[in-house]
PDB file of C-alpha atoms in Angstrom:
ATOM      1  CA  MET A   1      -2.352  -0.883   6.896  1.00 49.00           C
ATOM      2  CA  ARG A   2      -0.640  -4.127   5.678  1.00 51.00           C
ATOM      3  CA  CYS A   3      -1.562  -6.330   2.331  1.00 53.00           C
ATOM      4  CA  ARG A   4       0.192  -9.926   2.418  1.00 56.00           C
ATOM      5  CA  THR A   5       0.291 -12.840  -0.321  1.00 54.00           C
ATOM      6  CA  ASP A   6       1.768 -15.762   0.016  1.00 56.00           C
ATOM      7  CA  PRO A   7       3.874 -15.879  -2.616  1.00 58.00           C
ATOM      8  CA  ASP A   8       4.473 -19.956  -3.698  1.00 58.00           C
ATOM      9  CA  ARG A   9       0.543 -20.202  -3.781  1.00 56.00           C
ATOM     10  CA  ALA A  10       0.119 -17.118  -5.885  1.00 50.00           C
ATOM     11  CA  PHE A  11       2.317 -18.351  -8.689  1.00 56.00           C
ATOM     12  CA  ARG A  12       0.167 -21.282  -8.612  1.00 64.00           C
ATOM     13  CA  ARG A  13      -3.378 -19.766  -7.777  1.00 68.00           C
ATOM     14  CA  SER A  14      -5.668 -16.964  -9.219  1.00 75.00           C
ATOM     15  CA  LEU A  15      -3.293 -14.283  -8.378  1.00 71.00           C
ATOM     16  CA  ALA A  16      -0.470 -15.557 -10.339  1.00 70.00           C
ATOM     17  CA  LYS A  17      -1.537 -13.484 -13.106  1.00 78.00           C
ATOM     18  CA  VAL A  18      -2.417  -9.971 -10.802  1.00 80.00           C
ATOM     19  CA  ARG A  19       0.224  -7.605 -11.010  1.00 83.00           C
ATOM     20  CA  ALA A  20       1.738  -6.661  -7.884  1.00 82.00           C
ATOM     21  CA  ASP A  21       0.516  -2.707  -8.721  1.00 86.00           C
ATOM     22  CA  ASP A  22      -3.032  -3.849  -9.196  1.00 89.00           C
ATOM     23  CA  LEU A  23      -3.275  -6.020  -6.217  1.00 87.00           C
ATOM     24  CA  ALA A  24      -1.480  -3.354  -4.101  1.00 87.00           C
ATOM     25  CA  ALA A  25      -3.186  -1.056  -5.348  1.00 93.00           C
ATOM     26  CA  ALA A  26      -6.862  -2.989  -4.218  1.00 92.00           C
ATOM     27  CA  PRO A  27      -6.402  -2.633   0.099  1.00 91.00           C
ATOM     28  CA  ILE A  28      -5.484   1.063  -0.934  1.00 93.00           C
ATOM     29  CA  LYS A  29      -9.411   1.705  -2.425  1.00 94.00           C
ATOM     30  CA  ALA A  30     -10.977  -0.361  -0.186  1.00 93.00           C
ATOM     31  CA  LEU A  31      -9.120   2.267   2.726  1.00 92.00           C
ATOM     32  CA  MET A  32     -10.323   5.046   0.872  1.00 94.00           C
ATOM     33  CA  ALA A  33     -13.829   3.807   0.460  1.00 93.00           C
ATOM     34  CA  ARG A  34     -13.985   3.558   4.117  1.00 93.00           C
ATOM     35  CA  GLN A  35     -12.369   7.341   4.579  1.00 91.00           C
ATOM     36  CA  PRO A  36     -14.012   9.183   2.115  1.00 92.00           C
ATOM     37  CA  LYS A  37     -14.175  12.497   4.341  1.00 92.00           C
ATOM     38  CA  LEU A  38      -9.955  11.774   4.694  1.00 91.00           C
ATOM     39  CA  ASP A  39      -8.360  14.758   2.559  1.00 92.00           C
ATOM     40  CA  TRP A  40      -5.973  11.912   0.415  1.00 91.00           C
ATOM     41  CA  SER A  41      -3.740  14.587  -0.770  1.00 90.00           C
ATOM     42  CA  ALA A  42      -2.622  15.468   2.629  1.00 90.00           C
ATOM     43  CA  VAL A  43      -0.999  11.661   2.707  1.00 88.00           C
ATOM     44  CA  ASP A  44       2.816  12.373   2.979  1.00 85.00           C
ATOM     45  CA  GLU A  45       3.624   8.625   1.398  1.00 86.00           C
ATOM     46  CA  VAL A  46       2.685   5.343   0.347  1.00 88.00           C
ATOM     47  CA  TYR A  47       5.161   2.819   1.838  1.00 83.00           C
ATOM     48  CA  PHE A  48       5.006  -1.008   0.417  1.00 83.00           C
ATOM     49  CA  GLY A  49       7.302  -3.970   0.379  1.00 79.00           C
ATOM     50  CA  CYS A  50       7.512  -6.150  -2.272  1.00 76.00           C
ATOM     51  CA  ALA A  51      10.191  -8.626  -2.418  1.00 71.00           C
ATOM     52  CA  ASN A  52      11.909 -10.387  -5.651  1.00 66.00           C
ATOM     53  CA  GLN A  53      10.417  -8.033  -8.468  1.00 66.00           C
ATOM     54  CA  ALA A  54      10.909  -9.065 -11.795  1.00 65.00           C
ATOM     55  CA  GLY A  55      10.218  -8.068 -15.864  1.00 66.00           C
ATOM     56  CA  GLU A  56       6.673  -6.052 -15.661  1.00 64.00           C
ATOM     57  CA  ASP A  57       6.411  -5.573 -11.834  1.00 58.00           C
ATOM     58  CA  ASN A  58      10.661  -4.093 -11.678  1.00 64.00           C
ATOM     59  CA  ARG A  59       9.317  -1.172 -10.640  1.00 76.00           C
ATOM     60  CA  ASN A  60       8.270   1.672  -8.039  1.00 85.00           C
ATOM     61  CA  VAL A  61       5.446  -1.032  -7.153  1.00 87.00           C
ATOM     62  CA  ALA A  62       4.139   1.714  -4.149  1.00 87.00           C
ATOM     63  CA  ARG A  63       3.640   4.701  -7.004  1.00 91.00           C
ATOM     64  CA  MET A  64       1.952   2.142  -9.575  1.00 91.00           C
ATOM     65  CA  ALA A  65      -0.161   1.168  -6.955  1.00 92.00           C
ATOM     66  CA  LEU A  66      -1.030   5.006  -5.567  1.00 93.00           C
ATOM     67  CA  LEU A  67      -2.076   5.837  -8.880  1.00 94.00           C
ATOM     68  CA  LEU A  68      -4.559   2.663 -10.241  1.00 94.00           C
ATOM     69  CA  ALA A  69      -5.970   3.467  -6.375  1.00 95.00           C
ATOM     70  CA  GLY A  70      -6.663   7.207  -7.715  1.00 95.00           C
ATOM     71  CA  LEU A  71      -4.287   8.520  -4.793  1.00 95.00           C
ATOM     72  CA  PRO A  72      -3.221  12.417  -6.117  1.00 93.00           C
ATOM     73  CA  GLU A  73      -0.410  12.567  -8.882  1.00 93.00           C
ATOM     74  CA  SER A  74       1.184  14.488  -5.808  1.00 93.00           C
ATOM     75  CA  VAL A  75       1.653  11.370  -3.151  1.00 92.00           C
ATOM     76  CA  PRO A  76       4.897  10.023  -3.874  1.00 90.00           C
ATOM     77  CA  GLY A  77       5.765   6.200  -3.116  1.00 90.00           C
ATOM     78  CA  LEU A  78       8.522   4.283  -1.567  1.00 83.00           C
ATOM     79  CA  THR A  79       8.942   0.658  -2.378  1.00 83.00           C
ATOM     80  CA  LEU A  80      11.199  -1.649  -0.494  1.00 78.00           C
ATOM     81  CA  ASN A  81      12.921  -5.011  -1.290  1.00 75.00           C
ATOM     82  CA  ARG A  82      14.296  -6.603   1.471  1.00 71.00           C
ATOM     83  CA  LEU A  83      13.518  -9.996   0.643  1.00 70.00           C
ATOM     84  CA  CYS A  84      12.209 -12.294   3.249  1.00 73.00           C
ATOM     85  CA  ALA A  85      11.340  -8.828   5.250  1.00 70.00           C
ATOM     86  CA  SER A  86      10.271  -6.506   2.643  1.00 73.00           C
ATOM     87  CA  GLY A  87       6.925  -5.941   4.423  1.00 72.00           C
ATOM     88  CA  LEU A  88       8.056  -6.131   8.329  1.00 72.00           C
ATOM     89  CA  ASP A  89      11.015  -2.788   6.927  1.00 73.00           C
ATOM     90  CA  ALA A  90       8.109  -1.171   5.223  1.00 75.00           C
ATOM     91  CA  VAL A  91       6.471  -0.291   8.112  1.00 73.00           C
ATOM     92  CA  GLY A  92       9.649  -0.011  10.323  1.00 75.00           C
ATOM     93  CA  ALA A  93      10.043   2.881   7.690  1.00 75.00           C
ATOM     94  CA  ALA A  94       7.088   4.044   7.551  1.00 74.00           C
ATOM     95  CA  GLY A  95       6.711   4.238  11.471  1.00 73.00           C
ATOM     96  CA  ALA A  96       9.989   6.350  11.171  1.00 70.00           C
ATOM     97  CA  ARG A  97       8.877   9.198   9.333  1.00 72.00           C
ATOM     98  CA  SER A  98       5.226   9.906  10.064  1.00 66.00           C
ATOM     99  CA  VAL A  99       3.246  11.303  12.145  1.00 59.00           C
ATOM    100  CA  PRO A 100       0.589  10.405  14.867  1.00 60.00           C
ATOM    101  CA  VAL A 101      -1.971   8.451  12.880  1.00 55.00           C
ATOM    102  CA  ARG A 102      -5.055  10.001  15.655  1.00 56.00           C
ATOM    103  CA  SER A 103      -3.547  13.177  14.136  1.00 57.00           C
ATOM    104  CA  ILE A 104      -5.085  12.544  10.665  1.00 57.00           C
ATOM    105  CA  LEU A 105      -7.920  10.412  11.101  1.00 59.00           C
ATOM    106  CA  PRO A 106     -11.689  10.554  12.440  1.00 63.00           C
ATOM    107  CA  SER A 107     -11.488   9.384  16.087  1.00 62.00           C
ATOM    108  CA  PRO A 108     -14.041   6.587  16.660  1.00 62.00           C
ATOM    109  CA  ALA A 109     -16.272   8.494  19.122  1.00 62.00           C
ATOM    110  CA  ALA A 110     -16.675  11.471  16.112  1.00 56.00           C
ATOM    111  CA  SER A 111     -17.757   9.049  13.466  1.00 54.00           C
ATOM    112  CA  ASN A 112     -20.554   7.987  15.765  1.00 53.00           C
ATOM    113  CA  ARG A 113     -22.329  11.312  16.394  1.00 53.00           C
TER     114      ARG A 113
END
């Protein structure tokens, strides 16, 4: 799952006052709503790419976002800050450590039965 916002536009527009962890929690909540039968306690880890963390956002944004989204406290979160490559690095790190998604998500054919 990926969520990306334009950082320049965010400072000028409606997202300017939204905390990074609140913004990151939104797609996690949406994914949980789309997959209500999934055992969310089986999630190994949440990866999040976040550039230029400062002030109140200078913490583990992934951990805070997953808790705000309602994932169990047992799920760890990892925030990567690689400036322009944060999102890409998060995807790469998660892919390098993950099991195939097909082994935990139901197949589309199974959900149509």
